[in-house]
Coordinates of C-alpha atoms in Angstrom, one line a residue:
Chain A
M1 CA 43.7 -1.3 104.9
Q2 CA 45.6 -4.4 103.8
K3 CA 42.4 -6.2 102.8
K4 CA 41.3 -3.4 100.6
L5 CA 44.7 -3.2 98.9
S6 CA 44.8 -6.9 98.1
F7 CA 41.2 -6.7 96.8
Y8 CA 42.0 -3.9 94.4
L9 CA 45.3 -5.6 93.3
I10 CA 43.6 -9.0 92.6
S11 CA 40.7 -7.5 90.7
L12 CA 43.1 -5.4 88.6
L13 CA 45.3 -8.4 87.9
L14 CA 42.3 -10.5 86.8
F15 CA 41.3 -7.7 84.5
L16 CA 44.9 -7.5 83.1
I17 CA 44.9 -11.3 82.4
V18 CA 41.6 -11.1 80.6
L19 CA 42.8 -8.1 78.6
A20 CA 46.0 -9.9 77.7
V21 CA 44.2 -13.0 76.4
A22 CA 41.8 -10.8 74.5
S23 CA 44.7 -8.8 73.0
I24 CA 46.4 -11.9 71.7
F25 CA 43.3 -12.7 69.6
I26 CA 42.6 -9.2 68.4
G27 CA 44.4 -8.0 65.4
V28 CA 44.7 -8.0 61.6
Y29 CA 45.5 -11.7 61.5
Q30 CA 42.6 -13.9 62.5
F31 CA 43.2 -17.4 64.0
E32 CA 41.8 -20.0 61.7
E33 CA 39.9 -22.0 64.2
G34 CA 38.6 -19.2 66.3
S35 CA 40.1 -17.9 69.6
L36 CA 38.5 -20.3 72.1
K37 CA 39.4 -23.4 70.2
T38 CA 43.0 -22.2 69.7
I39 CA 43.4 -21.5 73.4
S40 CA 42.1 -24.9 74.4
K41 CA 44.4 -26.5 71.9
I42 CA 47.4 -24.6 73.2
L43 CA 46.6 -25.3 76.8
S44 CA 46.1 -29.0 76.2
G45 CA 49.5 -29.2 74.4
N46 CA 47.9 -30.4 71.2
E47 CA 50.4 -30.6 68.5
D48 CA 48.3 -30.1 65.4
I49 CA 48.0 -26.4 65.4
N50 CA 48.1 -24.6 62.1
P51 CA 51.8 -23.4 61.8
S52 CA 50.9 -19.9 60.9
D53 CA 48.5 -19.8 63.9
Y54 CA 51.4 -21.1 66.0
Y55 CA 53.8 -18.5 64.7
V56 CA 51.5 -15.6 65.2
F57 CA 50.6 -16.8 68.7
F58 CA 54.0 -17.6 70.0
D59 CA 56.4 -15.4 68.1
V60 CA 54.4 -12.3 67.3
R61 CA 51.6 -11.6 69.7
L62 CA 52.6 -13.3 73.0
P63 CA 56.0 -11.6 73.3
R64 CA 54.5 -8.3 72.3
V65 CA 51.8 -8.6 74.9
L66 CA 54.3 -9.5 77.6
M67 CA 56.5 -6.6 76.6
A68 CA 53.6 -4.2 76.8
I69 CA 52.9 -5.5 80.3
L70 CA 56.5 -5.2 81.5
I71 CA 57.2 -1.8 80.0
G72 CA 53.9 -0.3 81.1
S73 CA 54.5 -1.5 84.7
G74 CA 58.1 -0.3 84.7
L75 CA 57.3 3.2 83.4
A76 CA 54.3 3.6 85.8
V77 CA 56.3 2.5 88.8
S78 CA 59.3 4.7 88.0
G79 CA 56.9 7.7 87.5
T80 CA 55.2 7.1 90.8
C81 CA 58.5 6.7 92.7
L82 CA 59.9 9.9 91.1
Q83 CA 56.8 11.8 92.0
G84 CA 57.2 10.6 95.6
M85 CA 60.9 11.5 95.6
F86 CA 60.4 15.0 94.1
K87 CA 57.1 15.5 96.0
N88 CA 55.4 16.6 92.9
P89 CA 52.7 15.1 90.6
L90 CA 54.4 16.4 87.5
A91 CA 57.7 14.5 88.0
S92 CA 57.5 11.8 85.4
P93 CA 60.5 10.4 83.5
D94 CA 59.5 12.1 80.2
L95 CA 58.7 15.6 81.6
I96 CA 62.0 15.9 83.6
G97 CA 64.1 14.8 80.6
I98 CA 65.2 11.3 81.6
T99 CA 63.6 9.7 78.6
A100 CA 65.1 12.3 76.4
G101 CA 68.6 11.8 77.9
S102 CA 68.2 8.1 77.3
V103 CA 67.1 8.6 73.7
L104 CA 70.0 10.9 73.1
F105 CA 72.5 8.2 74.1
A106 CA 70.6 5.6 72.2
A107 CA 70.6 7.7 69.0
I108 CA 74.4 8.4 69.4
T109 CA 74.9 4.6 69.8
I110 CA 72.9 3.8 66.7
V111 CA 74.7 6.2 64.4
L112 CA 78.2 6.0 65.8
G113 CA 77.9 2.5 67.1
S114 CA 79.8 1.0 64.1
Y115 CA 83.0 2.9 65.2
V116 CA 82.6 2.0 68.8
K117 CA 82.0 -1.7 68.1
A118 CA 85.5 -2.1 66.8
V119 CA 87.0 -1.4 70.2
V120 CA 84.6 -3.0 72.7
P121 CA 84.5 -6.8 73.3
E122 CA 82.0 -8.7 71.4
I123 CA 79.9 -9.7 74.4
I124 CA 78.9 -6.1 74.9
H125 CA 77.8 -5.5 71.3
F126 CA 74.5 -7.1 71.8
S127 CA 73.6 -5.1 74.9
L128 CA 75.5 -1.9 73.9
L129 CA 72.3 -0.1 73.1
S130 CA 70.6 -0.9 76.4
I131 CA 73.7 -0.1 78.4
M132 CA 74.1 3.2 76.7
S133 CA 70.4 4.2 77.2
F134 CA 70.8 3.2 80.8
I135 CA 73.9 5.4 81.2
G136 CA 72.0 8.3 79.4
A137 CA 69.1 7.9 81.8
M138 CA 71.4 7.8 84.8
I139 CA 73.4 10.9 83.8
T140 CA 70.3 13.0 83.2
M141 CA 68.7 11.8 86.4
S142 CA 71.7 12.8 88.5
F143 CA 72.0 16.1 86.6
V144 CA 68.4 17.0 87.0
Y145 CA 68.4 16.1 90.7
K146 CA 71.5 18.0 91.4
I147 CA 70.4 21.3 89.8
S148 CA 66.8 21.2 91.0
S149 CA 67.4 20.3 94.7
T150 CA 68.7 22.7 97.3
N151 CA 68.6 21.7 101.0
A152 CA 66.4 18.7 100.4
K153 CA 63.8 20.8 98.7
T154 CA 62.9 20.5 95.1
N155 CA 62.4 23.6 92.9
V156 CA 59.7 22.4 90.6
G157 CA 60.3 25.2 88.0
V158 CA 63.9 24.2 87.7
L159 CA 63.0 20.6 87.6
L160 CA 60.7 21.0 84.6
L161 CA 62.8 23.5 82.8
A162 CA 65.8 21.1 83.1
G163 CA 63.6 18.6 81.4
V164 CA 62.8 21.1 78.6
A165 CA 66.5 21.8 78.1
I166 CA 67.5 18.2 77.9
T167 CA 64.6 17.4 75.6
A168 CA 65.7 20.2 73.3
L169 CA 69.3 19.0 73.3
S170 CA 68.2 15.5 72.6
G171 CA 65.9 16.7 69.8
A172 CA 68.7 18.7 68.2
T173 CA 71.2 15.9 68.4
T174 CA 68.8 13.4 67.0
G175 CA 68.1 15.9 64.2
L176 CA 71.7 16.3 63.4
L177 CA 72.3 12.5 63.5
T178 CA 69.5 12.0 60.9
Y179 CA 71.7 13.9 58.5
L180 CA 74.7 11.8 59.2
S181 CA 73.0 8.4 59.1
D182 CA 72.4 6.0 56.3
D183 CA 69.1 4.4 55.3
E184 CA 69.0 1.7 58.0
E185 CA 70.2 3.9 60.7
L186 CA 67.5 6.4 59.7
R187 CA 64.8 3.8 60.0
N188 CA 66.0 2.9 63.4
L189 CA 66.1 6.5 64.6
T190 CA 62.6 7.2 63.4
F191 CA 61.4 4.2 65.3
W192 CA 63.1 5.5 68.4
T193 CA 61.5 8.9 68.3
L194 CA 58.0 7.6 67.9
G195 CA 58.1 4.5 70.0
S196 CA 56.7 1.1 69.1
L197 CA 56.3 -2.4 70.5
A198 CA 56.4 -4.0 67.1
G199 CA 59.9 -5.3 67.4
A200 CA 59.1 -7.7 70.3
T201 CA 61.2 -10.8 70.5
W202 CA 61.7 -13.4 73.2
T203 CA 65.3 -12.2 73.9
K204 CA 64.0 -8.7 74.6
V205 CA 61.2 -10.1 76.8
G206 CA 63.8 -12.0 78.7
I207 CA 66.0 -9.0 79.4
L208 CA 63.1 -6.8 80.3
T209 CA 61.7 -9.5 82.6
A210 CA 65.0 -9.6 84.5
V211 CA 65.4 -5.8 84.7
I212 CA 61.8 -4.7 85.3
I213 CA 60.7 -7.5 87.6
T214 CA 63.8 -7.0 89.8
S215 CA 63.4 -3.2 89.9
V216 CA 59.6 -3.3 90.6
V217 CA 60.0 -5.9 93.4
L218 CA 62.7 -3.7 95.0
L219 CA 60.6 -0.6 94.8
I220 CA 57.0 -1.8 95.3
N221 CA 57.1 -2.0 99.2
K222 CA 58.4 1.5 99.6
G223 CA 54.9 3.1 99.7
K224 CA 55.1 3.8 103.4
S225 CA 58.5 5.5 103.1
L226 CA 57.3 7.7 100.2
N227 CA 54.3 8.7 102.4
A228 CA 56.7 9.6 105.3
M229 CA 58.8 11.6 102.9
M230 CA 55.9 13.9 102.2
L231 CA 56.5 15.2 105.8
G232 CA 59.9 16.4 104.6
E233 CA 63.1 14.4 104.5
R234 CA 64.2 15.3 108.0
D235 CA 60.9 14.3 109.6
A236 CA 60.9 11.1 107.7
S237 CA 64.3 10.2 109.1
H238 CA 63.0 10.8 112.6
L239 CA 60.5 8.1 111.8
G240 CA 63.3 5.7 111.0
I241 CA 63.1 5.9 107.3
P242 CA 66.5 5.6 105.6
V243 CA 65.8 8.5 103.3
E244 CA 69.2 8.7 101.5
N245 CA 69.2 5.0 100.9
I246 CA 65.7 5.1 99.4
K247 CA 66.4 8.0 97.2
R248 CA 69.5 6.3 95.8
R249 CA 67.5 3.2 95.1
I250 CA 64.8 5.1 93.3
V251 CA 67.3 7.0 91.1
L252 CA 69.2 3.9 90.1
L253 CA 66.2 1.6 89.5
S254 CA 64.1 4.2 87.7
A255 CA 67.0 5.0 85.4
L256 CA 67.4 1.3 84.8
M257 CA 63.8 0.7 83.9
V258 CA 63.5 3.8 81.7
G259 CA 66.8 3.0 80.0
A260 CA 65.7 -0.6 79.3
S261 CA 62.3 0.5 78.0
V262 CA 63.8 3.2 75.7
A263 CA 66.4 0.7 74.4
F264 CA 63.8 -1.8 73.2
T265 CA 60.7 0.4 72.4
G266 CA 61.8 4.0 71.9
T267 CA 60.0 6.9 73.5
I268 CA 56.6 5.9 74.9
G269 CA 55.7 9.0 76.7
F270 CA 53.4 10.0 79.6
V271 CA 52.7 6.5 81.0
G272 CA 54.4 7.5 84.2
L273 CA 52.3 10.6 84.4
I274 CA 48.8 9.3 83.5
V275 CA 48.7 6.2 85.8
P276 CA 49.6 7.9 89.1
Y277 CA 47.3 10.8 88.3
I278 CA 44.3 8.5 87.8
L279 CA 45.1 6.6 91.0
R280 CA 45.5 9.8 92.9
L281 CA 41.9 10.7 92.0
V282 CA 40.8 7.6 94.0
F283 CA 43.4 7.2 96.7
K284 CA 44.7 10.8 97.2
S285 CA 48.5 10.6 97.5
N286 CA 48.6 7.5 99.7
Y287 CA 51.6 5.8 98.1
Y288 CA 50.8 2.7 100.2
Y289 CA 48.0 2.1 97.6
I290 CA 49.2 3.9 94.5
L291 CA 52.7 2.4 94.3
P292 CA 51.6 -1.2 94.0
L293 CA 48.5 -0.4 92.0
S294 CA 50.5 1.6 89.5
A295 CA 52.5 -1.4 88.6
V296 CA 49.3 -3.2 87.4
C297 CA 47.5 -0.2 86.0
G298 CA 50.6 0.8 83.9
S299 CA 50.5 -2.7 82.3
I300 CA 46.7 -2.3 81.7
L301 CA 47.2 1.1 80.1
L302 CA 50.0 0.2 77.8
L303 CA 48.6 -3.1 76.8
G304 CA 45.3 -1.4 76.0
A305 CA 47.0 1.4 74.1
D306 CA 49.1 -1.1 72.1
T307 CA 46.1 -3.2 71.2
I308 CA 44.3 -0.1 69.9
S309 CA 47.4 1.1 68.1
R310 CA 47.7 -2.1 66.0
T311 CA 44.0 -2.5 65.2
I312 CA 42.7 1.0 64.7
V313 CA 44.0 1.5 61.1
P314 CA 44.3 -2.0 59.6
P315 CA 46.4 -3.3 58.0
S316 CA 49.0 -0.9 59.2
E317 CA 49.5 0.4 62.8
I318 CA 50.2 3.7 64.4
P319 CA 53.2 4.3 66.7
I320 CA 52.1 3.8 70.3
G321 CA 54.0 6.9 71.4
I322 CA 51.4 9.0 69.5
L323 CA 48.6 7.3 71.4
T324 CA 50.0 7.7 74.8
S325 CA 50.8 11.3 74.1
I326 CA 47.2 12.0 73.0
M327 CA 46.1 10.6 76.4
G328 CA 48.9 12.2 78.3
A329 CA 48.6 15.8 77.2
P330 CA 45.1 16.4 78.6
V331 CA 46.2 14.7 81.9
F332 CA 49.2 17.1 82.0
I333 CA 46.9 20.1 81.6
A334 CA 44.5 18.6 84.2
I335 CA 47.3 18.4 86.7
L336 CA 48.3 22.0 86.0
I337 CA 44.8 23.2 86.7
R338 CA 44.2 21.1 89.7
F339 CA 47.6 21.7 91.4
K340 CA 48.3 25.2 90.2
K341 CA 48.3 26.6 93.7
S342 CA 50.9 24.1 95.1
I343 CA 53.2 23.9 92.0
Chain B
M1 CA 69.8 11.2 129.3
I2 CA 71.5 13.3 126.7
Q3 CA 75.0 14.7 126.9
A4 CA 76.7 17.1 124.5
Q5 CA 80.2 18.3 124.8
K6 CA 81.6 21.3 123.1
V7 CA 79.0 21.3 120.3
S8 CA 79.6 23.7 117.5
Y9 CA 78.0 24.4 114.1
R10 CA 79.3 26.4 111.3
S11 CA 77.7 27.1 108.0
K12 CA 79.5 29.1 105.3
E13 CA 82.1 30.4 107.8
V14 CA 79.4 31.8 110.1
H15 CA 79.5 30.3 113.6
I16 CA 75.9 29.6 114.4
I17 CA 76.6 27.5 117.5
N18 CA 79.8 27.9 119.5
D19 CA 81.1 25.3 122.0
I20 CA 78.0 24.6 124.0
D21 CA 78.1 22.0 126.7
F22 CA 74.7 20.6 127.6
E23 CA 73.4 17.8 129.7
C24 CA 70.0 16.8 131.0
N25 CA 68.5 14.0 133.1
S26 CA 65.4 12.0 132.7
G27 CA 62.2 13.5 133.9
E28 CA 63.3 17.0 133.1
F29 CA 61.4 19.6 131.1
V30 CA 64.0 21.8 129.5
A31 CA 63.1 25.0 127.7
I32 CA 65.5 26.7 125.3
L33 CA 65.1 30.4 125.2
G34 CA 66.8 33.3 123.5
P35 CA 66.2 36.2 121.0
N36 CA 65.9 35.7 117.3
G37 CA 69.0 34.3 115.7
A38 CA 70.4 32.9 118.9
G39 CA 70.7 29.4 117.4
K40 CA 67.9 27.8 119.4
S41 CA 66.5 25.7 116.5
T42 CA 70.0 24.8 115.2
F43 CA 71.0 23.6 118.6
L44 CA 67.9 21.5 118.9
S45 CA 68.5 20.0 115.5
L46 CA 72.1 19.2 116.5
L47 CA 70.8 17.4 119.6
A48 CA 68.2 15.6 117.6
N49 CA 70.8 14.2 115.2
E50 CA 69.4 16.2 112.2
L51 CA 72.5 18.3 111.7
H52 CA 76.0 17.0 111.9
Q53 CA 79.4 18.5 112.2
K54 CA 82.7 16.8 112.6
G55 CA 84.0 16.9 116.2
N56 CA 80.6 17.1 117.9
K57 CA 80.0 14.5 120.5
I58 CA 76.4 13.8 121.5
L59 CA 75.4 10.9 123.6
L60 CA 71.8 9.7 123.9
K61 CA 71.5 7.4 126.9
S62 CA 75.3 7.1 127.0
C63 CA 75.5 5.9 123.4
D64 CA 76.6 7.8 120.4
Y65 CA 73.9 8.2 117.7
N66 CA 76.0 6.2 115.3
Q67 CA 75.8 3.2 117.6
W68 CA 72.1 3.2 117.8
C69 CA 70.1 0.8 115.7
E70 CA 68.1 2.8 113.0
K71 CA 65.0 0.8 113.8
E72 CA 65.1 1.3 117.6
L73 CA 66.0 5.0 117.7
P74 CA 62.5 6.3 116.6
K75 CA 61.0 4.5 119.6
H76 CA 63.2 6.4 122.0
K77 CA 63.2 9.9 120.6
A78 CA 60.9 12.0 118.4
K79 CA 61.1 15.5 117.1
F80 CA 58.4 18.0 116.2
S81 CA 59.7 20.5 113.6
Q82 CA 58.9 24.1 113.3
H83 CA 58.3 24.1 109.5
N84 CA 55.9 21.4 108.6
N85 CA 54.9 20.7 105.1
S86 CA 51.6 22.3 104.5
D87 CA 50.8 20.3 101.4
I88 CA 50.1 16.6 102.2
P89 CA 47.2 15.3 100.1
L90 CA 46.0 12.8 102.7
N91 CA 43.4 12.5 105.5
V92 CA 44.3 13.7 108.9
E93 CA 44.2 10.2 110.3
D94 CA 46.7 9.0 107.7
V95 CA 49.1 11.7 108.7
V96 CA 48.9 10.9 112.4
M97 CA 49.3 7.2 111.5
M98 CA 52.8 8.0 110.1
G99 CA 53.9 8.4 113.7
R100 CA 53.3 4.6 114.0
Y101 CA 55.4 3.7 111.0
P102 CA 58.3 2.5 113.2
Y103 CA 56.0 -0.1 114.7
F104 CA 54.4 -1.9 111.7
D105 CA 55.5 -3.1 108.3
H106 CA 52.3 -3.1 106.2
I107 CA 49.2 -3.2 108.3
P108 CA 48.7 -1.1 111.4
S109 CA 47.8 -3.3 114.4
E110 CA 45.0 -2.6 116.8
E111 CA 47.6 -1.2 119.2
D112 CA 48.7 1.3 116.5
K113 CA 45.1 2.4 115.9
K114 CA 44.5 2.8 119.7
A115 CA 47.7 4.8 120.0
I116 CA 46.7 7.3 117.3
Q117 CA 43.2 7.5 118.7
Y118 CA 44.6 8.3 122.1
S119 CA 46.9 11.0 121.0
M120 CA 44.2 12.6 118.8
E121 CA 42.0 12.8 121.8
C122 CA 44.7 14.3 123.9
I123 CA 45.3 17.0 121.3
D124 CA 41.6 17.6 120.5
I125 CA 41.7 16.7 116.8
C126 CA 39.3 13.8 116.8
P127 CA 36.6 15.7 115.0
L128 CA 39.1 16.4 112.2
Q129 CA 40.3 12.9 111.7
N130 CA 38.4 12.2 108.5
R131 CA 39.0 15.6 107.0
E132 CA 41.6 16.3 104.4
Y133 CA 44.8 17.6 105.9
N134 CA 45.3 20.3 103.2
H135 CA 41.9 21.9 104.1
L136 CA 42.9 22.6 107.7
S137 CA 44.1 25.9 109.2
G138 CA 47.7 26.5 110.2
G139 CA 47.0 25.8 113.9
E140 CA 45.0 22.7 113.2
K141 CA 47.8 21.3 111.0
Q142 CA 50.3 22.1 113.8
R143 CA 48.1 20.0 116.2
V144 CA 48.0 17.1 113.7
H145 CA 51.8 16.9 113.7
L146 CA 51.9 17.1 117.5
A147 CA 49.5 14.2 117.6
R148 CA 51.7 12.3 115.2
V149 CA 54.8 12.9 117.3
L150 CA 53.0 11.9 120.5
S151 CA 51.8 8.7 119.0
Q152 CA 55.3 7.9 117.9
L153 CA 56.4 7.8 121.5
N154 CA 53.4 5.9 122.8
N155 CA 55.2 2.7 123.8
N156 CA 56.7 0.8 126.8
V157 CA 60.2 2.2 126.4
E158 CA 61.5 4.0 129.5
N159 CA 63.1 7.4 129.6
K160 CA 62.0 8.7 126.1
L161 CA 63.2 11.9 124.7
L162 CA 61.0 14.4 122.9
F163 CA 62.3 17.5 121.0
L164 CA 59.8 20.2 120.1
D165 CA 60.7 23.2 118.0
E166 CA 58.3 26.1 118.8
P167 CA 55.3 23.8 119.3
L168 CA 53.0 26.7 120.4
N169 CA 53.1 28.8 117.2
N170 CA 49.7 29.4 115.7
L171 CA 47.9 27.9 118.7
D172 CA 45.3 29.6 120.8
V173 CA 45.7 30.0 124.6
L174 CA 43.6 26.9 125.5
H175 CA 45.7 24.7 123.3
Q176 CA 49.0 26.3 124.3
H177 CA 48.3 25.3 127.9
K178 CA 46.8 22.0 127.0
I179 CA 49.9 21.0 125.1
L180 CA 52.4 22.2 127.7
E181 CA 50.4 20.2 130.3
L182 CA 50.6 17.2 128.1
I183 CA 54.4 17.6 127.8
K184 CA 54.6 18.1 131.6
D185 CA 52.7 14.9 132.2
F186 CA 55.1 13.2 129.8
T187 CA 58.1 14.3 131.7
I188 CA 56.6 13.4 135.1
K189 CA 56.5 9.8 133.9
G190 CA 60.3 9.8 133.7
N191 CA 60.7 11.1 130.1
T192 CA 62.5 14.1 128.9
A193 CA 61.3 17.0 126.8
I194 CA 63.5 19.7 125.3
V195 CA 61.4 22.5 123.9
V196 CA 62.3 25.7 122.0
I197 CA 59.8 28.3 123.1
H198 CA 59.4 32.1 122.8
D199 CA 57.0 32.8 125.7
L200 CA 59.2 33.4 128.8
N201 CA 56.2 33.3 131.2
L202 CA 55.0 29.9 129.9
A203 CA 58.6 28.6 130.2
A204 CA 58.8 29.9 133.8
Q205 CA 55.6 28.2 134.6
F206 CA 56.3 24.8 133.1
A207 CA 60.0 24.2 132.6
D208 CA 62.3 22.5 135.2
K209 CA 65.4 24.0 133.6
I210 CA 66.0 26.8 131.2
L211 CA 68.9 27.0 128.7
L212 CA 69.3 30.6 127.6
L213 CA 71.2 31.2 124.4
E214 CA 72.6 34.4 122.8
K215 CA 74.4 34.6 119.5
G216 CA 75.2 30.9 119.5
K217 CA 76.6 30.9 123.0
K218 CA 75.3 29.5 126.2
V219 CA 74.4 32.4 128.6
C220 CA 73.2 30.2 131.5
Y221 CA 71.5 26.9 132.1
D222 CA 69.7 26.5 135.4
T223 CA 66.3 26.6 137.1
P224 CA 63.8 29.3 136.0
Q225 CA 64.3 31.2 139.2
K226 CA 68.0 31.6 138.6
V227 CA 67.9 32.2 134.8
L228 CA 65.0 34.5 134.6
T229 CA 66.4 37.6 136.3
Q230 CA 66.0 41.2 135.4
D231 CA 69.7 41.7 134.7
T232 CA 70.2 38.7 132.5
L233 CA 67.0 39.1 130.5
S234 CA 67.3 42.8 129.8
K235 CA 70.9 42.3 128.6
V236 CA 70.2 39.2 126.4
Y237 CA 67.0 40.6 124.9
N238 CA 68.4 44.1 124.8
F239 CA 65.1 45.4 126.1
P240 CA 64.1 46.6 129.6
C241 CA 62.0 44.3 131.8
I242 CA 60.7 43.7 135.3
V243 CA 60.7 40.3 137.0
T244 CA 58.2 39.9 139.8
T245 CA 56.4 36.9 141.3
N246 CA 53.3 35.4 139.7
P247 CA 50.6 35.9 142.3
V248 CA 48.9 32.6 141.1
N249 CA 51.7 30.1 141.1
N250 CA 54.7 31.9 142.6
N251 CA 56.8 31.4 139.4
P252 CA 58.8 34.3 138.1
L253 CA 56.6 36.7 136.1
I254 CA 58.3 38.7 133.4
I255 CA 56.9 42.0 132.1
F256 CA 58.7 43.7 129.3
G257 CA 58.7 47.4 128.6
K258 CA 59.7 50.5 130.4

């Protein structure tokens, strides 16, 4: 069991590294000396790299690739954990409204932020947006969980409809805010609703590394507990699983990861739905496998999608949210068909 | 083994369990009997630390449940629930292996594999082990969970406690007897089993003691010969019955009807 898991993990990680290196050298800008030579120069610490090569490598593509890896991993892990907690393959952060709740708070912050900034200490200004999107994610998560669960059982209809309601509210508010906003705020808002990794910087990568790596590490070994929770929460606690503790951890850390992703990249939908679905085709619902593997597969998916999104219509790029939705909608329908009896 | 004093349970102002005192010793097979709505399952859940209410005092091996280490407790007691999830997209073997979760962190040891193999043999589900759980029939799923619970208590701890809530539902006669005999063997080794059961004759045949409940109250708690009498049963079940002696094993034999 263990051997097989580490085999899959290592091969997928190797694939991710190859994809990451390839992704750095794919794009509208071509490195002057060819990719292999540039790599060897960078690795050997050679100073005489062409300054524009250097700039594109270190300040544009590398942070962007790292951000895709981090966010893909975070979204996929939060999707898998939520599905385990709600015992349903449709529970992903976007479908149950957590992303929308987070976007709602981010949008309010963008437009009304100038008023708020006058009263909060300066240190918070910088991270105001991420804190607000985290709070938004957290509030919607608790709200959705409260209204959809009775006696430790989840009502899936209510769960998904709560998502629809929150998405509608968020859509309406974002619409209203576009009327109130000036030019720059408008540009920011549009970016939020479509999602893009184009704004990657090292600061953002730093914050995301801290948030997502911590959360993923704290969640990734909970596969056994999620398996046991399929028996029902009471039976899981007879097996010594601290159910309440794990649920609290999943709620908090998923909200944190979704909030951080939304703050820096806007709405990138369906990653938390597609990745576990594909893994389930191979490993059934054995979270012992799909939880750690989803961390790597999420990165692969989002990095692949981002590379496509910035090369498919040169010299411009299409928002990555559109690409993931194109992939996500058929998966959504496939899940509906496959699980229609149990949903 | 387990002691409960003045246990009550109230939900939305309805008294489901009313001041029940209960105690049993190691090596006993206790059956909980009673008509529908008597509070059998609720009482079992209270004993098994699933339901809680302020003021209840339940001691397992002279220790309050709160004082038990969360990691140790699953090795001393296990519970089989009446309503098992029927949708678990895993193989049968993986579901049974969950019973061993208290014993390993990541990789099941050889001992864990032997333990699940042994309980699957006991319960007759070896031929199913590589099938998908979701494709099994109701009775087969039931047996998978029984195997899981048995493998959970397959260890060197002495005086273990097993709670079973209607384990015989959906099972055919062969498996009903097979499972009761397994439980009997388990108690003969010094362990305790508390079983909610509907079939009075099976309870008479296998149980050492019977707890009879009615409307959340204890009617009596004693050996089968003393509890299963014509008067008590026809009053509690509100249905006429005759109690004679089983010609095969001399246990009480209950025949309902006029």
